[in-house]
Amino acid sequence: MVIKVCKTTEWSDRDWETYVIGYNEVFGTDETIADFKNKYFSVCKGYSLHSLLVSDEGDVVGGITIIPCNYRCHQGFFLNGLAVDVFIRESFRIDPLMLRKLYKQLVGTLKEEGIEVVTAVPNATAYPYWKNIVKWKDIGEISYWVIPIKINKILNLKFCGWLFEGLTRIYLFCVLCLSYWVSLGKSKAKDYAYEIDKDDRYIQNKFHGTKYANFSVQDIFYSYRIVNEEGIKTAYIIEATQEGKRSIKAFLKVIKVILQQNVDLIIYVGKMGLFQLLFIKVPKRLEPKKLPLMCDVLIPNDKFSDIYDINNWDFGLLNYDVR
């Protein structure tokens, strides 16, 4: 097997075909070539960067992808690389250090492309590997926020379900009314030291297709997707902004639309950054899965002195759909 470091523009037809086969085999998905092309080409550089593991027969059997994104940093900018889609087909997992080798061989190209920092949100299985073997550093854990719509269904309550559903409706009515009054005041999110540039081409093209519902009305933009999570119809709010900033008014708009979809649960993942009454923060012990944000600073700079503090980051589904 060999490691092939390349740009998306350099992939052959066989690379695409075997890459998709391997990815779907590992993750149990049904992604298409078109899905990956939209994901990898629709970025600020017009391409992503890859380290592919290629078998002796010429098939792509693993890889790691870095998507370049423009980020803001203390009123300036830097090029961040989002690490995604890390996999090796099971029958080719011979060398336990192969993922480390894939990444390390890519680092030189990343620096040449001007990528100063690599960020990632590994799953629970991969996290110890990237922390202890590859030596990525922790930034912190990303939070979950929820609005329970049908709490009896969510908690699978068999006793007095009708009572809990009625109480939930009363609660929801009250918080929506109170939030409306809050929205009349100053209710926009604060600025963070590190946040994605919302004018980035990646953001403009990312949330297209049938997976996402996007709306832009006057100065308000919101995006969400609905997923069946083990029988629970769940709406994930990707973003809700007013004049480019998250706001209560924007959240109220998207929640109103979502409630018409007869969902059981609404989830927002990431920083809230403003006073609000709509969402309940999920305690760490009840989170469906941990979302550790990590990074690797490739080009050290004084401007990154506070980069390892999650309180300085605005990072959520808008940055990367880690659902």
PDB file of N, CA, C and O in Angstrom, residues 3 72 104 117 194 233 287 320:
ATOM      1  N   ILE A   3       0.761   5.808   0.238  1.00  0.00           N
ATOM      2  CA  ILE A   3       0.011   6.994   0.643  1.00  0.00           C
ATOM      3  C   ILE A   3       0.098   8.028  -0.466  1.00  0.00           C
ATOM      4  O   ILE A   3       1.188   8.349  -0.949  1.00  0.00           O
ATOM      5  N   ARG A  72     -12.111  33.782  11.491  1.00  0.00           N
ATOM      6  CA  ARG A  72     -11.738  35.048  12.117  1.00  0.00           C
ATOM      7  C   ARG A  72     -10.976  34.768  13.403  1.00  0.00           C
ATOM      8  O   ARG A  72     -11.281  33.812  14.111  1.00  0.00           O
ATOM      9  N   LYS A 104       0.534  12.839   9.043  1.00  0.00           N
ATOM     10  CA  LYS A 104       1.859  13.459   9.053  1.00  0.00           C
ATOM     11  C   LYS A 104       2.383  13.706   7.644  1.00  0.00           C
ATOM     12  O   LYS A 104       3.063  14.709   7.400  1.00  0.00           O
ATOM     13  N   VAL A 117      -3.869  26.140  11.141  1.00  0.00           N
ATOM     14  CA  VAL A 117      -4.427  25.322  12.224  1.00  0.00           C
ATOM     15  C   VAL A 117      -5.309  24.239  11.619  1.00  0.00           C
ATOM     16  O   VAL A 117      -6.016  24.479  10.637  1.00  0.00           O
ATOM     17  N   TYR A 194     -12.449  33.164  18.123  1.00  0.00           N
ATOM     18  CA  TYR A 194     -12.284  32.263  16.987  1.00  0.00           C
ATOM     19  C   TYR A 194     -13.656  31.842  16.467  1.00  0.00           C
ATOM     20  O   TYR A 194     -14.438  31.212  17.179  1.00  0.00           O
ATOM     21  N   LYS A 233     -38.340  11.938  15.996  1.00  0.00           N
ATOM     22  CA  LYS A 233     -38.216  12.894  14.900  1.00  0.00           C
ATOM     23  C   LYS A 233     -37.543  14.156  15.435  1.00  0.00           C
ATOM     24  O   LYS A 233     -38.142  14.919  16.197  1.00  0.00           O
ATOM     25  N   GLU A 287     -25.645  13.776  27.655  1.00  0.00           N
ATOM     26  CA  GLU A 287     -25.404  14.037  26.236  1.00  0.00           C
ATOM     27  C   GLU A 287     -25.395  12.735  25.438  1.00  0.00           C
ATOM     28  O   GLU A 287     -24.852  11.727  25.894  1.00  0.00           O
ATOM     29  N   TYR A 320     -19.278  22.356  11.269  1.00  0.00           N
ATOM     30  CA  TYR A 320     -19.205  20.985  10.757  1.00  0.00           C
ATOM     31  C   TYR A 320     -20.364  20.188  11.343  1.00  0.00           C
ATOM     32  O   TYR A 320     -20.544  20.157  12.567  1.00  0.00           O
TER      33      TYR A 320
END
